[in-house]
Amino acid sequence: MKRLALMLLGLLVLAGCASIQEQAPPPPPPPPPPVVTMAPPPLQADVWPDGRVPLCFEAPLEEDQWAREQVRTAAAAWEAVAQVSFDFAEDCAVPLPGEDRRIPIRIVHNPALAASSTHLGNNLMRGGSITLNAEYLAINRVCGRNGTIRRTGCFYADSLHELGHALGFTHDHISAGAPVCRARMSTPEATDPDETYYDADSIMNYCNPDRWKGRLSEADICSLRAAYGDTQGRRPARTSCYTLAAGPRDP
């Protein structure tokens, strides 16, 4: 009987242990995501006070009429989503009364030259200019003669990108959260360790494999509206743009 009692006591102890294991508390929740410390909208110092960007075409050629039309179409894409206006003059050599300066847009024909903007936002008024290339290497798999997007499409995407700089946008790929991609390595640019915001789909991102398709991302639009207001004058909070930004992905 004593041995039987000990056996029953052992079984009860084991059953109690099993019950305790089944009632173990759930694991703690995962830690919250890191706080984004820098927003994509342009710095206030770079924003055009009234949203108007004065531009002109430098030494326009008849053969580049198609290119100027692409620039205007790219400008319209930005204008459609926020209170910004690109005011074009057809020829920089013909100044308008009462104006000190417009930002010259140079359309060049050099397959080896990348598009560029010398300043950001309204800093372009301090002697800045925008250069766009009307030619691309024939061997380029995207922009060349046999490419998937070809010259006109690539020129439009370049125009959309450079006009983004004119509005005050920097490159997304300088973020500490950006991946290493071929396009980024071919045009070395210092990474900003304080900028953690990163939008993989931004038109301002060299690491975006779809950049040549010439589309503004949701975060691009949100960022523009945060800086200038939407078409009704409403401004989303900068932090609301964070959740719209696509995180890193394979280039």
CSV table of C-alpha atoms in Angstrom, one decimal:
chain,number,residue,atom,x,y,z
A,1,MET,CA,0.0,0.0,0.0
A,2,LYS,CA,2.8,2.4,0.8
A,3,ARG,CA,4.4,1.7,-2.6
A,4,LEU,CA,1.1,2.3,-4.3
A,5,ALA,CA,0.6,5.6,-2.4
A,6,LEU,CA,4.1,6.8,-3.5
A,7,MET,CA,3.3,5.9,-7.1
A,8,LEU,CA,0.0,7.9,-7.0
A,9,LEU,CA,1.8,10.9,-5.5
A,10,GLY,CA,4.4,10.8,-8.3
A,11,LEU,CA,1.7,10.8,-10.9
A,12,LEU,CA,0.0,13.8,-9.3
A,13,VAL,CA,3.3,15.7,-9.2
A,14,LEU,CA,3.9,15.0,-12.9
A,15,ALA,CA,0.4,16.0,-13.8
A,16,GLY,CA,0.8,19.2,-11.9
A,17,CYS,CA,4.0,20.0,-13.8
A,18,ALA,CA,2.3,19.4,-17.1
A,19,SER,CA,-0.5,21.7,-16.0
A,20,ILE,CA,2.0,24.4,-15.1
A,21,GLN,CA,3.7,24.1,-18.5
A,22,GLU,CA,0.4,24.4,-20.4
A,23,GLN,CA,-0.4,27.6,-18.5
A,24,ALA,CA,3.0,29.2,-19.1
A,25,PRO,CA,2.6,33.0,-20.0
A,26,PRO,CA,2.8,34.0,-23.7
A,27,PRO,CA,6.1,35.4,-25.0
A,28,PRO,CA,6.5,39.2,-24.8
A,29,PRO,CA,5.4,41.2,-27.9
A,30,PRO,CA,8.2,42.2,-30.3
A,31,PRO,CA,9.8,45.6,-29.8
A,32,PRO,CA,8.3,48.5,-31.8
A,33,PRO,CA,9.9,49.5,-35.1
A,34,PRO,CA,12.7,52.1,-34.9
A,35,VAL,CA,11.5,55.7,-35.0
A,36,VAL,CA,12.1,57.4,-38.3
A,37,THR,CA,14.3,60.4,-37.7
A,38,MET,CA,14.1,62.3,-41.0
A,39,ALA,CA,11.2,62.9,-43.3
A,40,PRO,CA,11.3,63.0,-47.1
A,41,PRO,CA,9.6,66.3,-47.7
A,42,PRO,CA,12.0,69.1,-48.7
A,43,LEU,CA,13.6,71.2,-46.0
A,44,GLN,CA,11.6,74.4,-45.5
A,45,ALA,CA,14.6,76.4,-46.6
A,46,ASP,CA,14.5,74.8,-50.0
A,47,VAL,CA,10.7,75.2,-50.6
A,48,TRP,CA,9.5,77.8,-53.0
A,49,PRO,CA,7.4,80.2,-50.9
A,50,ASP,CA,4.4,80.4,-53.3
A,51,GLY,CA,5.0,77.0,-55.0
A,52,ARG,CA,6.0,78.7,-58.3
A,53,VAL,CA,9.2,77.6,-60.1
A,54,PRO,CA,10.4,79.9,-62.8
A,55,LEU,CA,12.1,78.1,-65.6
A,56,CYS,CA,13.3,78.8,-69.2
A,57,PHE,CA,14.8,76.7,-72.0
A,58,GLU,CA,18.4,77.7,-72.9
A,59,ALA,CA,19.1,78.1,-76.6
A,60,PRO,CA,16.1,76.0,-77.7
A,61,LEU,CA,16.4,74.1,-80.9
A,62,GLU,CA,13.6,73.1,-83.3
A,63,GLU,CA,14.8,69.5,-83.2
A,64,ASP,CA,14.4,69.4,-79.4
A,65,GLN,CA,10.7,70.4,-79.5
A,66,TRP,CA,9.8,66.8,-78.5
A,67,ALA,CA,12.1,67.0,-75.5
A,68,ARG,CA,10.6,70.3,-74.3
A,69,GLU,CA,7.2,68.8,-74.5
A,70,GLN,CA,8.3,65.9,-72.3
A,71,VAL,CA,9.6,68.4,-69.7
A,72,ARG,CA,6.3,70.2,-69.7
A,73,THR,CA,4.5,66.9,-69.3
A,74,ALA,CA,6.7,65.9,-66.4
A,75,ALA,CA,6.0,69.2,-64.8
A,76,ALA,CA,2.2,68.6,-65.2
A,77,ALA,CA,2.6,65.3,-63.3
A,78,TRP,CA,3.9,67.2,-60.2
A,79,GLU,CA,1.4,70.0,-60.6
A,80,ALA,CA,-1.5,67.5,-60.7
A,81,VAL,CA,-1.0,66.4,-57.1
A,82,ALA,CA,0.0,69.5,-55.2
A,83,GLN,CA,0.0,73.3,-55.1
A,84,VAL,CA,3.1,73.8,-57.3
A,85,SER,CA,3.4,75.5,-60.6
A,86,PHE,CA,6.3,75.3,-63.2
A,87,ASP,CA,6.3,78.6,-65.1
A,88,PHE,CA,8.2,78.1,-68.4
A,89,ALA,CA,9.6,80.7,-70.7
A,90,GLU,CA,10.4,79.3,-74.1
A,91,ASP,CA,13.8,81.0,-74.4
A,92,CYS,CA,16.1,82.2,-71.7
A,93,ALA,CA,17.5,84.8,-74.0
A,94,VAL,CA,14.1,86.7,-74.0
A,95,PRO,CA,13.7,87.9,-70.4
A,96,LEU,CA,10.3,88.9,-69.3
A,97,PRO,CA,9.7,92.4,-67.9
A,98,GLY,CA,10.3,92.7,-64.2
A,99,GLU,CA,12.1,89.4,-63.8
A,100,ASP,CA,15.7,89.1,-62.6
A,101,ARG,CA,16.3,85.5,-63.4
A,102,ARG,CA,14.8,82.2,-64.4
A,103,ILE,CA,16.3,78.7,-64.0
A,104,PRO,CA,17.8,77.6,-67.3
A,105,ILE,CA,17.0,74.1,-68.6
A,106,ARG,CA,19.8,72.9,-70.9
A,107,ILE,CA,18.9,70.1,-73.3
A,108,VAL,CA,22.2,68.5,-74.5
A,109,HIS,CA,23.1,65.7,-76.9
A,110,ASN,CA,25.8,63.7,-75.2
A,111,PRO,CA,25.2,59.9,-74.6
A,112,ALA,CA,27.8,59.9,-71.8
A,113,LEU,CA,26.3,62.8,-69.8
A,114,ALA,CA,23.9,62.2,-66.9
A,115,ALA,CA,21.0,64.5,-66.2
A,116,SER,CA,21.7,66.9,-63.3
A,117,SER,CA,20.4,69.8,-61.2
A,118,THR,CA,23.1,72.0,-59.6
A,119,HIS,CA,21.0,73.1,-56.6
A,120,LEU,CA,17.9,72.0,-54.7
A,121,GLY,CA,14.6,73.9,-54.6
A,122,ASN,CA,14.7,77.7,-54.6
A,123,ASN,CA,18.5,77.6,-54.2
A,124,LEU,CA,18.5,77.2,-58.0
A,125,MET,CA,17.9,80.9,-58.2
A,126,ARG,CA,21.5,81.4,-56.9
A,127,GLY,CA,23.1,80.7,-60.3
A,128,GLY,CA,21.7,77.1,-60.6
A,129,SER,CA,20.7,75.2,-63.7
A,130,ILE,CA,19.1,71.9,-64.8
A,131,THR,CA,20.7,69.7,-67.5
A,132,LEU,CA,18.8,67.1,-69.4
A,133,ASN,CA,20.3,64.7,-71.9
A,134,ALA,CA,18.3,64.0,-75.2
A,135,GLU,CA,20.5,61.1,-76.1
A,136,TYR,CA,21.2,57.7,-74.5
A,137,LEU,CA,23.6,55.0,-75.3
A,138,ALA,CA,22.3,52.7,-78.0
A,139,ILE,CA,23.5,49.7,-75.9
A,140,ASN,CA,21.6,50.7,-72.9
A,141,ARG,CA,19.1,47.9,-72.2
A,142,VAL,CA,16.4,50.3,-71.1
A,143,CYS,CA,16.9,53.5,-72.9
A,144,GLY,CA,18.7,52.5,-76.1
A,145,ARG,CA,17.2,51.9,-79.5
A,146,ASN,CA,16.2,48.3,-78.6
A,147,GLY,CA,15.4,49.1,-75.0
A,148,THR,CA,12.1,48.5,-73.2
A,149,ILE,CA,11.4,52.2,-72.6
A,150,ARG,CA,13.7,53.9,-75.1
A,151,ARG,CA,14.8,57.5,-75.5
A,152,THR,CA,11.5,59.4,-75.1
A,153,GLY,CA,10.4,57.5,-72.0
A,154,CYS,CA,13.8,57.8,-70.3
A,155,PHE,CA,13.9,61.5,-71.1
A,156,TYR,CA,10.5,61.9,-69.4
A,157,ALA,CA,11.6,60.0,-66.3
A,158,ASP,CA,14.8,62.1,-66.1
A,159,SER,CA,12.7,65.2,-66.4
A,160,LEU,CA,10.4,64.1,-63.6
A,161,HIS,CA,13.4,63.3,-61.4
A,162,GLU,CA,15.2,66.6,-62.1
A,163,LEU,CA,12.1,68.7,-61.5
A,164,GLY,CA,11.8,66.8,-58.2
A,165,HIS,CA,15.2,68.4,-57.3
A,166,ALA,CA,13.9,71.8,-58.4
A,167,LEU,CA,11.1,71.3,-55.9
A,168,GLY,CA,13.6,70.6,-53.2
A,169,PHE,CA,13.8,66.8,-53.1
A,170,THR,CA,17.1,65.0,-52.4
A,171,HIS,CA,18.0,61.4,-53.5
A,172,ASP,CA,16.4,58.6,-51.5
A,173,HIS,CA,19.4,56.4,-52.1
A,174,ILE,CA,21.6,58.5,-49.8
A,175,SER,CA,19.6,57.1,-46.9
A,176,ALA,CA,21.4,54.8,-44.5
A,177,GLY,CA,18.6,52.4,-45.1
A,178,ALA,CA,19.2,52.2,-48.9
A,179,PRO,CA,20.6,49.0,-50.5
A,180,VAL,CA,23.8,48.9,-52.5
A,181,CYS,CA,22.8,48.9,-56.2
A,182,ARG,CA,24.7,49.2,-59.5
A,183,ALA,CA,23.2,52.6,-60.3
A,184,ARG,CA,24.1,54.0,-57.0
A,185,MET,CA,27.7,52.7,-57.2
A,186,SER,CA,28.2,54.1,-60.7
A,187,THR,CA,27.5,57.6,-59.4
A,188,PRO,CA,29.0,57.7,-56.0
A,189,GLU,CA,27.3,59.9,-53.5
A,190,ALA,CA,27.9,60.2,-49.8
A,191,THR,CA,25.4,58.4,-47.5
A,192,ASP,CA,23.7,60.6,-44.9
A,193,PRO,CA,23.8,58.6,-41.7
A,194,ASP,CA,21.1,60.7,-40.1
A,195,GLU,CA,18.6,60.0,-42.8
A,196,THR,CA,16.8,56.8,-42.1
A,197,TYR,CA,13.7,57.4,-44.3
A,198,TYR,CA,13.9,55.3,-47.5
A,199,ASP,CA,11.4,54.8,-50.3
A,200,ALA,CA,12.3,52.0,-52.7
A,201,ASP,CA,9.7,53.2,-55.2
A,202,SER,CA,10.6,56.9,-55.3
A,203,ILE,CA,11.3,58.7,-58.6
A,204,MET,CA,14.2,60.2,-56.7
A,205,ASN,CA,15.8,56.8,-56.0
A,206,TYR,CA,18.6,55.5,-58.3
A,207,CYS,CA,18.1,52.1,-56.7
A,208,ASN,CA,14.5,51.9,-57.9
A,209,PRO,CA,14.6,49.5,-60.9
A,210,ASP,CA,11.3,51.0,-62.2
A,211,ARG,CA,12.5,54.6,-62.1
A,212,TRP,CA,12.7,54.8,-65.9
A,213,LYS,CA,8.9,54.1,-66.0
A,214,GLY,CA,8.5,57.7,-64.8
A,215,ARG,CA,6.0,57.2,-61.9
A,216,LEU,CA,5.6,59.1,-58.7
A,217,SER,CA,5.3,56.9,-55.7
A,218,GLU,CA,2.6,57.3,-53.0
A,219,ALA,CA,5.3,58.7,-50.6
A,220,ASP,CA,6.6,61.1,-53.3
A,221,ILE,CA,3.1,62.6,-53.6
A,222,CYS,CA,2.6,62.7,-49.8
A,223,SER,CA,6.0,64.3,-49.3
A,224,LEU,CA,5.2,67.0,-52.0
A,225,ARG,CA,1.9,67.7,-50.3
A,226,ALA,CA,3.5,67.9,-46.9
A,227,ALA,CA,5.8,70.6,-48.2
A,228,TYR,CA,3.5,72.6,-50.5
A,229,GLY,CA,-0.1,71.4,-49.7
A,230,ASP,CA,-2.4,69.3,-51.9
A,231,THR,CA,-4.5,70.9,-54.7
A,232,GLN,CA,-7.0,72.0,-52.0
A,233,GLY,CA,-4.2,73.5,-49.8
A,234,ARG,CA,-4.3,70.7,-47.2
A,235,ARG,CA,-1.0,69.5,-45.8
A,236,PRO,CA,-0.5,66.0,-44.5
A,237,ALA,CA,1.7,65.6,-41.5
A,238,ARG,CA,5.3,64.5,-42.4
A,239,THR,CA,5.0,61.4,-40.3
A,240,SER,CA,2.0,60.3,-42.3
A,241,CYS,CA,4.3,59.8,-45.3
A,242,TYR,CA,6.5,57.3,-43.4
A,243,THR,CA,4.0,54.5,-43.6
A,244,LEU,CA,3.6,55.0,-47.4
A,245,ALA,CA,7.3,54.6,-48.1
A,246,ALA,CA,8.2,51.2,-49.4
A,247,GLY,CA,11.1,49.7,-47.5
A,248,PRO,CA,14.3,48.3,-49.0
A,249,ARG,CA,13.9,45.6,-51.7
A,250,ASP,CA,16.3,43.9,-54.2
A,251,PRO,CA,17.4,46.4,-56.9
